[in-house]
Tab-separated table of C-alpha atoms in Angstrom:
chain	number	residue	atom	x	y	z
A	25	MET	CA	-0.040	0.129	0.003
A	26	ASP	CA	0.998	3.434	-0.852
A	27	LYS	CA	1.467	5.486	2.315
A	28	GLY	CA	1.734	8.822	0.627
A	29	GLY	CA	5.357	8.576	-0.243
A	30	HIS	CA	6.491	7.437	3.267
A	31	THR	CA	9.666	5.486	3.509
A	32	VAL	CA	10.967	3.264	5.938
A	33	SER	CA	14.272	1.780	7.442
A	34	ALA	CA	16.210	-0.844	5.381
A	35	THR	CA	15.566	-3.251	8.146
A	36	ASP	CA	11.458	-2.505	8.336
A	37	PHE	CA	11.404	-3.192	4.797
A	38	ALA	CA	13.277	-6.120	4.587
A	39	ASN	CA	11.043	-7.406	7.386
A	40	LEU	CA	8.118	-6.649	5.161
A	41	THR	CA	9.259	-7.854	1.927
A	42	GLY	CA	10.966	-10.944	3.280
A	43	VAL	CA	14.183	-9.958	1.275
A	44	SER	CA	17.273	-9.446	3.240
A	45	ARG	CA	19.175	-6.168	3.636
A	46	GLU	CA	22.199	-7.543	2.014
A	47	ARG	CA	20.181	-8.815	-0.840
A	48	LEU	CA	18.331	-5.571	-1.575
A	49	ARG	CA	21.588	-4.267	-1.915
A	50	THR	CA	22.738	-6.633	-4.316
A	51	TRP	CA	19.721	-5.972	-6.416
A	52	GLU	CA	20.405	-2.301	-6.044
A	53	ARG	CA	23.752	-2.409	-7.034
A	54	ARG	CA	23.304	-4.891	-10.229
A	55	PHE	CA	19.632	-3.739	-11.581
A	56	GLY	CA	19.008	-0.435	-9.958
A	57	PHE	CA	16.091	-1.984	-8.308
A	58	PRO	CA	15.189	-1.078	-5.766
A	59	ARG	CA	15.543	2.429	-5.405
A	60	PRO	CA	16.252	3.729	-1.990
A	61	GLU	CA	16.288	7.356	-0.894
A	62	ARG	CA	19.567	8.537	0.846
A	63	SER	CA	20.488	11.993	2.615
A	64	GLY	CA	24.156	12.476	1.878
A	65	SER	CA	25.815	9.499	3.634
A	66	GLY	CA	23.008	8.912	5.844
A	67	PRO	CA	21.424	5.217	5.844
A	68	ARG	CA	19.097	3.960	3.243
A	69	ARG	CA	15.427	4.363	3.345
A	70	TYR	CA	12.939	2.591	1.210
A	71	ALA	CA	9.669	3.609	-0.006
A	72	ILE	CA	6.648	1.592	0.958
A	73	GLY	CA	5.391	2.149	-2.331
A	74	ASP	CA	8.106	-0.118	-3.549
A	75	ALA	CA	7.274	-3.094	-1.172
A	76	PRO	CA	4.721	-4.826	-3.634
A	77	ARG	CA	7.212	-4.815	-6.693
A	78	VAL	CA	10.151	-6.365	-4.349
A	79	VAL	CA	7.672	-9.163	-2.769
A	80	ALA	CA	6.660	-10.107	-6.772
A	81	VAL	CA	10.038	-9.844	-7.653
A	82	ARG	CA	11.277	-12.155	-4.927
A	83	ARG	CA	8.331	-14.914	-5.410
A	84	ALA	CA	9.122	-14.908	-9.108
A	85	ALA	CA	12.837	-15.730	-8.540
A	86	GLU	CA	11.550	-18.311	-5.830
A	87	GLN	CA	9.885	-19.720	-8.727
A	88	GLY	CA	13.141	-19.856	-11.279
A	89	VAL	CA	12.002	-16.415	-13.204
A	90	PRO	CA	15.600	-14.504	-14.292
A	91	LEU	CA	15.490	-11.573	-12.039
A	92	THR	CA	15.734	-9.200	-14.877
A	93	ARG	CA	12.523	-10.563	-16.272
A	94	ALA	CA	11.135	-10.721	-12.926
A	95	ILE	CA	12.064	-7.161	-12.146
A	96	GLU	CA	10.611	-5.531	-15.910
A	97	ALA	CA	7.242	-7.880	-15.314
A	98	SER	CA	6.857	-6.112	-11.926
A	99	ASP	CA	6.605	-2.567	-13.368
A	100	PHE	CA	2.739	-2.155	-12.949
A	101	ALA	CA	1.537	1.480	-12.068
A	102	ALA	CA	-1.304	-0.037	-10.390
A	103	ALA	CA	-2.734	-3.302	-9.426
A	104	PRO	CA	-4.606	-5.045	-12.087
A	105	PRO	CA	-8.169	-6.438	-11.120
A	106	VAL	CA	-8.015	-9.892	-9.852
A	107	SER	CA	-9.133	-12.133	-13.180
A	108	ASP	CA	-11.984	-14.844	-13.260
A	109	ALA	CA	-9.044	-17.531	-13.364
A	110	THR	CA	-7.676	-16.162	-10.539
A	111	LEU	CA	-10.955	-16.089	-8.429
A	112	ALA	CA	-11.590	-19.636	-9.588
A	113	SER	CA	-8.211	-20.790	-8.297
A	114	VAL	CA	-8.593	-18.980	-4.809
A	115	VAL	CA	-11.685	-21.064	-4.669
A	116	ALA	CA	-10.200	-24.545	-5.645
A	117	ALA	CA	-7.288	-23.945	-3.516
A	118	ALA	CA	-8.975	-22.727	-0.465
A	119	PRO	CA	-8.306	-25.045	2.470
A	120	THR	CA	-11.581	-25.560	3.461
A	121	PRO	CA	-14.663	-27.518	1.605
A	122	ALA	CA	-16.714	-25.450	-0.996
A	123	LEU	CA	-19.675	-26.263	-3.118
A	124	VAL	CA	-21.570	-24.625	-5.877
A	125	ILE	CA	-25.791	-25.611	-5.602
A	126	ALA	CA	-28.237	-25.304	-8.082
A	127	GLY	CA	-31.801	-25.457	-6.761
A	128	PRO	CA	-34.544	-25.426	-5.499
A	129	GLU	CA	-35.475	-28.425	-7.237
A	130	PRO	CA	-33.627	-30.412	-7.805
A	131	LEU	CA	-30.820	-29.711	-5.566
A	132	ARG	CA	-27.924	-30.059	-8.074
A	133	VAL	CA	-24.169	-29.950	-7.178
A	134	LEU	CA	-22.555	-27.734	-9.944
A	135	TYR	CA	-18.886	-27.785	-8.596
A	136	THR	CA	-16.877	-28.910	-5.547
A	137	ASN	CA	-13.400	-27.758	-4.803
A	138	ALA	CA	-10.336	-29.964	-4.060
A	139	GLN	CA	-10.932	-30.540	-0.626
A	140	LEU	CA	-14.167	-32.218	-1.523
A	141	ALA	CA	-12.724	-33.924	-4.262
A	142	ILE	CA	-10.660	-35.962	-2.022
A	143	PHE	CA	-13.546	-37.498	-0.435
A	144	PRO	CA	-15.508	-40.222	-2.347
A	145	ALA	CA	-18.914	-39.296	-0.525
A	146	ALA	CA	-18.647	-35.796	-1.629
A	147	ASP	CA	-17.431	-36.099	-5.284
A	148	ALA	CA	-20.874	-35.561	-6.800
A	149	THR	CA	-20.461	-33.020	-9.411
A	150	GLY	CA	-23.517	-33.348	-11.446
A	151	HIS	CA	-25.652	-35.344	-8.989
A	152	THR	CA	-28.430	-34.697	-6.788
A	153	LEU	CA	-28.074	-33.999	-2.854
A	154	ASP	CA	-30.741	-36.366	-2.116
A	155	LEU	CA	-28.501	-39.281	-3.149
A	156	LEU	CA	-26.596	-38.937	0.297
A	157	PRO	CA	-28.488	-41.045	2.645
A	158	TRP	CA	-28.569	-38.273	5.337
A	159	PHE	CA	-29.779	-35.245	3.146
A	160	ALA	CA	-33.371	-35.717	3.045
A	161	GLY	CA	-34.917	-33.777	6.418
A	162	SER	CA	-31.629	-32.527	7.174
A	163	GLU	CA	-30.625	-29.297	8.464
A	164	LEU	CA	-28.541	-28.632	5.396
A	165	GLU	CA	-31.625	-29.289	3.338
A	166	ARG	CA	-33.800	-26.630	4.860
A	167	THR	CA	-31.038	-24.552	5.010
A	168	LEU	CA	-30.476	-24.796	1.331
A	169	LEU	CA	-34.437	-24.351	0.584
A	170	THR	CA	-34.565	-21.370	2.861
A	171	LEU	CA	-31.917	-19.445	1.097
A	172	PHE	CA	-33.799	-20.335	-2.627
A	173	ALA	CA	-37.148	-19.001	-0.937
A	174	SER	CA	-36.493	-16.010	0.993
A	175	ASP	CA	-34.301	-13.214	1.388
A	176	ALA	CA	-31.811	-14.333	3.889
A	177	PRO	CA	-28.296	-13.656	2.953
A	178	ALA	CA	-26.590	-15.951	4.489
A	179	LEU	CA	-27.279	-19.218	6.826
A	180	GLU	CA	-25.126	-21.362	9.259
A	181	CYS	CA	-26.159	-25.011	9.675
A	182	ALA	CA	-24.818	-28.215	10.954
A	183	HIS	CA	-24.456	-31.728	8.595
A	184	PRO	CA	-22.476	-35.055	8.722
A	185	ALA	CA	-18.911	-34.460	7.474
A	186	TRP	CA	-18.195	-35.060	3.814
A	187	SER	CA	-15.606	-37.580	4.535
A	188	GLY	CA	-18.273	-39.674	6.252
A	189	GLY	CA	-17.983	-41.477	9.561
A	190	ASP	CA	-20.069	-40.373	13.000
A	191	THR	CA	-18.281	-36.425	12.824
A	192	THR	CA	-20.174	-33.345	12.452
A	193	ALA	CA	-19.428	-30.518	10.398
A	194	ARG	CA	-20.648	-26.745	9.833
A	195	SER	CA	-21.142	-24.903	6.939
A	196	LEU	CA	-21.870	-21.649	5.855
A	197	ALA	CA	-24.596	-21.080	2.822
A	198	TYR	CA	-25.161	-17.828	0.989
A	199	ARG	CA	-26.929	-16.994	-2.392
A	200	LEU	CA	-24.925	-16.346	-5.699
A	201	PRO	CA	-25.442	-13.782	-7.849
A	202	ALA	CA	-27.634	-14.726	-10.928
A	203	GLN	CA	-26.653	-14.181	-14.367
A	204	ALA	CA	-28.888	-13.962	-17.240
A	205	GLY	CA	-29.810	-17.369	-18.486
A	206	GLU	CA	-28.137	-19.493	-15.316
A	207	PRO	CA	-29.944	-21.100	-12.542
A	208	PRO	CA	-30.068	-19.496	-8.974
A	209	ALA	CA	-27.079	-21.215	-7.055
A	210	VAL	CA	-26.105	-20.938	-3.321
A	211	ALA	CA	-22.697	-21.383	-2.413
A	212	LEU	CA	-21.588	-23.752	0.700
A	213	VAL	CA	-18.306	-23.457	2.410
A	214	GLY	CA	-17.009	-25.327	5.270
A	215	ILE	CA	-16.255	-23.795	8.805
A	216	ASP	CA	-13.693	-25.056	10.867
A	217	ARG	CA	-15.486	-25.094	14.080
A	218	ALA	CA	-13.034	-27.820	15.564
A	219	GLN	CA	-10.246	-24.771	15.210
A	220	ASP	CA	-12.841	-22.677	17.438
A	221	ARG	CA	-13.310	-25.031	19.990
A	222	ARG	CA	-9.313	-25.758	20.514
A	223	THR	CA	-8.868	-22.016	20.676
A	224	ARG	CA	-11.763	-21.819	23.141
A	225	ARG	CA	-9.746	-24.498	25.397
A	226	ASP	CA	-6.715	-22.980	25.144
A	227	LEU	CA	-8.090	-19.739	26.313
A	228	ILE	CA	-9.739	-21.273	29.371
A	229	ASP	CA	-6.480	-23.113	30.229
A	230	ALA	CA	-4.512	-19.884	29.751
A	231	ARG	CA	-7.338	-18.299	32.047
A	232	GLY	CA	-6.731	-21.238	34.580
A	233	GLU	CA	-3.056	-21.062	34.386
A	234	LEU	CA	-2.965	-16.973	35.229
A	235	ALA	CA	-5.582	-17.950	38.302
A	236	GLN	CA	-3.229	-20.253	39.413
A	237	LEU	CA	0.013	-17.855	39.222
A	238	ARG	CA	-2.299	-15.025	41.120
A	239	ARG	CA	-3.192	-17.434	43.865
A	240	ARG	CA	0.541	-18.835	43.960
A	241	GLU	CA	1.573	-14.792	43.957
A	242	GLN	CA	-0.911	-13.961	46.946
A	243	ARG	CA	0.616	-16.846	48.967
A	244	GLN	CA	4.053	-15.837	48.165
A	245	GLU	CA	3.141	-12.306	49.433
A	246	ARG	CA	1.576	-13.907	52.700
A	247	TRP	CA	4.388	-16.168	53.424
A	248	LEU	CA	7.070	-13.257	52.894
A	249	ALA	CA	4.878	-11.438	55.166
A	250	LEU	CA	5.115	-14.003	57.417
A	251	ALA	CA	8.855	-14.734	57.347
A	252	ALA	CA	9.373	-10.912	57.757
A	253	ALA	CA	7.477	-10.721	61.185
A	254	LEU	CA	9.258	-14.071	62.313
A	255	ALA	CA	12.654	-12.685	61.632
A	256	GLU	CA	12.024	-9.379	63.545
A	257	ARG	CA	10.584	-11.402	66.578
A	258	PHE	CA	13.791	-13.749	66.497
A	259	GLN	CA	16.052	-10.494	66.584
A	260	HIS	CA	14.504	-9.095	69.418
A	261	GLU	CA	13.019	-11.692	71.522
A	262	ALA	CA	14.321	-14.646	73.211
A	263	GLY	CA	13.432	-17.835	75.439
A	264	ALA	CA	10.565	-20.125	75.672
A	265	ASP	CA	8.345	-17.276	75.115
A	266	VAL	CA	9.545	-16.440	71.444
A	267	LEU	CA	9.037	-20.133	70.727
A	268	ALA	CA	5.525	-20.217	72.034
A	269	THR	CA	4.210	-17.017	70.372
A	270	THR	CA	6.064	-18.575	67.386
A	271	ALA	CA	3.913	-21.637	67.134
A	272	ASP	CA	0.773	-19.749	67.507
A	273	THR	CA	1.598	-17.489	65.040
A	274	LEU	CA	2.246	-20.222	62.687
A	275	VAL	CA	-1.012	-21.726	63.717
A	276	ARG	CA	-3.072	-18.436	62.649
A	277	ARG	CA	-1.381	-17.730	59.497
A	278	LEU	CA	-1.066	-21.587	57.968
A	279	SER	CA	-4.635	-22.672	59.024
A	280	ALA	CA	-2.988	-25.303	61.135
A	281	VAL	CA	-4.942	-27.334	63.695
A	282	ASP	CA	-1.833	-26.871	66.166
A	283	ALA	CA	1.859	-26.351	66.208
A	284	GLY	CA	4.452	-26.869	68.864
A	285	ILE	CA	8.430	-27.173	69.323
A	286	ALA	CA	10.278	-29.902	70.264
A	287	VAL	CA	13.896	-29.764	71.626
A	288	TYR	CA	16.403	-32.623	70.554
A	289	MET	CA	18.503	-34.195	73.333
A	290	ALA	CA	20.669	-37.229	73.592
A	291	GLY	CA	18.479	-38.647	70.928
A	292	GLU	CA	14.938	-37.938	71.824
A	293	LEU	CA	12.677	-35.085	71.473
A	294	ALA	CA	11.294	-33.223	74.009
A	295	LEU	CA	7.984	-31.611	73.755
A	296	GLY	CA	6.516	-29.496	76.470
A	297	SER	CA	3.374	-28.152	75.291
A	298	SER	CA	1.777	-26.983	71.883
A	299	SER	CA	-0.093	-23.596	70.573
A	300	ARG	CA	-3.357	-25.443	71.037
A	301	GLY	CA	-2.726	-27.687	73.681
A	302	LEU	CA	-3.195	-31.195	71.382
A	303	LEU	CA	0.118	-32.109	71.641
A	304	GLY	CA	2.828	-32.929	74.314
A	305	PRO	CA	4.363	-33.282	77.012
A	306	ARG	CA	5.906	-36.073	75.197
A	307	MET	CA	9.531	-37.471	75.086
A	308	VAL	CA	9.788	-39.060	71.685
A	309	THR	CA	12.753	-41.443	70.730
A	310	VAL	CA	13.870	-40.602	67.257
A	311	THR	CA	15.275	-44.245	66.136
A	312	GLY	CA	11.606	-45.628	67.228
A	313	TYR	CA	10.220	-44.074	63.912
A	314	ALA	CA	11.956	-44.758	60.820
A	315	ASP	CA	10.244	-41.639	58.915
A	316	LEU	CA	11.319	-39.361	61.487
A	317	ALA	CA	14.667	-40.405	61.633
A	318	ALA	CA	15.079	-40.111	58.033
A	319	LEU	CA	13.412	-36.671	57.906
A	320	MET	CA	16.013	-35.272	60.666
A	321	GLN	CA	18.951	-37.203	58.734
A	322	ALA	CA	18.113	-35.423	55.733
A	323	GLY	CA	16.985	-32.190	57.456
A	324	GLN	CA	13.973	-31.683	55.002
A	325	PRO	CA	10.335	-31.128	56.158
A	326	GLY	CA	7.911	-33.876	55.342
A	327	TRP	CA	4.926	-35.723	56.481
A	328	LEU	CA	4.945	-37.861	59.348
A	329	SER	CA	3.430	-41.487	59.526
A	330	PRO	CA	0.118	-41.668	62.067
A	331	ALA	CA	2.445	-43.417	64.483
A	332	ALA	CA	5.174	-40.887	64.460
A	333	GLY	CA	2.337	-38.051	64.597
A	334	GLY	CA	0.433	-39.853	67.506
A	335	ALA	CA	3.793	-40.188	69.458
A	336	PHE	CA	3.695	-36.343	70.132
A	337	GLY	CA	0.133	-36.712	70.935
A	338	ALA	CA	-1.634	-35.792	67.374
A	339	PRO	CA	-5.260	-37.246	67.667
A	340	GLY	CA	-5.940	-39.385	64.972
A	341	GLY	CA	-7.319	-38.341	61.570
A	342	LEU	CA	-4.871	-35.448	61.615
A	343	HIS	CA	-1.693	-35.187	59.585
A	344	SER	CA	1.525	-34.065	60.967
A	345	LEU	CA	4.469	-32.227	59.304
A	346	ALA	CA	8.038	-32.092	60.726
A	347	VAL	CA	10.351	-29.365	59.932
A	348	PRO	CA	14.126	-30.098	61.314
A	349	ILE	CA	15.794	-27.586	63.130
A	350	THR	CA	19.300	-27.558	62.008
A	351	VAL	CA	22.188	-25.000	62.506
A	352	VAL	CA	25.412	-25.591	60.908
A	353	ALA	CA	24.563	-29.407	60.407
A	354	GLU	CA	23.512	-29.777	64.022
A	355	THR	CA	20.134	-30.901	65.037
A	356	LEU	CA	18.542	-28.495	67.697
A	357	GLY	CA	14.963	-29.889	67.238
A	358	VAL	CA	11.834	-30.151	65.351
A	359	LEU	CA	8.625	-27.925	64.542
A	360	LEU	CA	5.745	-29.967	64.408
A	361	LEU	CA	2.741	-28.674	62.637
A	362	VAL	CA	-0.654	-30.495	62.740
A	363	PHE	CA	-3.322	-29.794	60.007
A	364	ASP	CA	-6.764	-31.571	58.984
A	365	GLU	CA	-5.670	-32.414	55.430
A	366	PRO	CA	-2.048	-32.987	54.096
A	367	THR	CA	-1.268	-30.713	51.134
A	368	GLU	CA	1.823	-30.921	48.587
A	369	LEU	CA	5.250	-29.603	49.878
A	370	ASP	CA	6.332	-27.198	46.717
A	371	ASP	CA	9.265	-24.907	46.365
A	372	ASP	CA	7.193	-22.074	48.345
A	373	ALA	CA	5.992	-23.933	51.204
A	374	ARG	CA	10.023	-25.467	51.736
A	375	GLN	CA	11.304	-21.770	51.106
A	376	LEU	CA	8.918	-20.539	54.045
A	377	LEU	CA	9.714	-23.480	56.209
A	378	THR	CA	13.177	-23.372	55.605
A	379	ILE	CA	13.292	-19.614	56.789
A	380	VAL	CA	10.987	-20.532	59.890
A	381	SER	CA	13.651	-23.395	60.749
A	382	ALA	CA	16.466	-21.009	60.489
A	383	GLY	CA	14.866	-18.330	62.813
A	384	LEU	CA	13.814	-21.116	65.371
A	385	GLY	CA	17.349	-22.890	65.248
A	386	PHE	CA	19.018	-19.269	65.707
A	387	THR	CA	16.893	-19.084	68.857
A	388	LEU	CA	17.501	-22.299	70.232
A	389	LEU	CA	21.113	-22.068	69.352
A	390	ARG	CA	21.166	-18.623	71.455
A	391	ASP	CA	19.445	-19.740	73.980
A	392	ARG	CA	21.783	-22.738	74.692
A	393	LEU	CA	24.765	-20.550	74.614
A	394	VAL	CA	23.224	-18.277	77.327
A	395	GLU	CA	22.513	-20.941	79.601
A	396	SER	CA	25.939	-22.161	79.141
A	397	SER	CA	27.560	-19.132	79.830
A	398	LYS	CA	25.785	-18.782	83.275
A	399	GLY	CA	27.833	-21.817	84.298
A	400	PRO	CA	26.911	-24.046	87.452
A	401	SER	CA	24.922	-22.362	89.882
């Protein structure tokens, strides 16, 4: 399209025409085509009006036409009207089924394009549609008769797929201008509803992923705020009080049923009490429960078996999560969280639990150092 003499950069012109900047310069040097505009030693700029010629030359060259002849053939002042042969080729090569039906009685097939010629059931040029076993009384028959008998410009209808089988296709039917001496005719063009369905499914999936990302982002924000609040508390508070308030905060923020902190001493975990009073007081031998021992050795949070959770006092039917508290490869204790239902420990959850565990470990280690510094009374 001519944009009133507007020009574009060589890069934009190359993207527009599919001809590289280097190839454009070669054509300019050898054939004087195309002719870019330059101000002094400034960069080349190409007229948008030359784009159709350049594309025409590129396509001709790709088909083996010598460049000199291709450039001469592309020298048109205005685009010629589309010929009848070109229009016929458009219909014949269209990637969707197309028919022309004469009517209203009989409904005879005048033309089918290549997309229908490959289907034996639809290769019916010259035949009447009532030869199709499903046609009589079908939605397609009613649609065609309506178009012949009324002023409706176009109608959409469903019918069995031209290729046969149990699938359903959809077509758009519309009247064609009638020429003198020719019978009235209706065109029937297939509509790819399968692609529409795929697009809708993709859109639904994308919306679901977006909602999931938003939920994850909101959860991350809540957890980061929780981690920041706990970090502030660990820096300014010490002793059993900070452990109790931390357990209470975790219960409220994580929608847990209960939480408690068990201190590790000589192979046993000592749990004094919990935030809601469901757990403790208990002394649990770590080696007595294989899953508990494995979690503490790995230093990773994980769900306990009912037996291990029950050893800390967790009621039956609830689920216990154990978070080892480790500082410099030394296990100082375990954070116990009790929930109604177990949830997957994704990367976000593990990151939060790691932050909480590190803060609790710092607090426990600091308290231990304070006690040891006092010495025997």
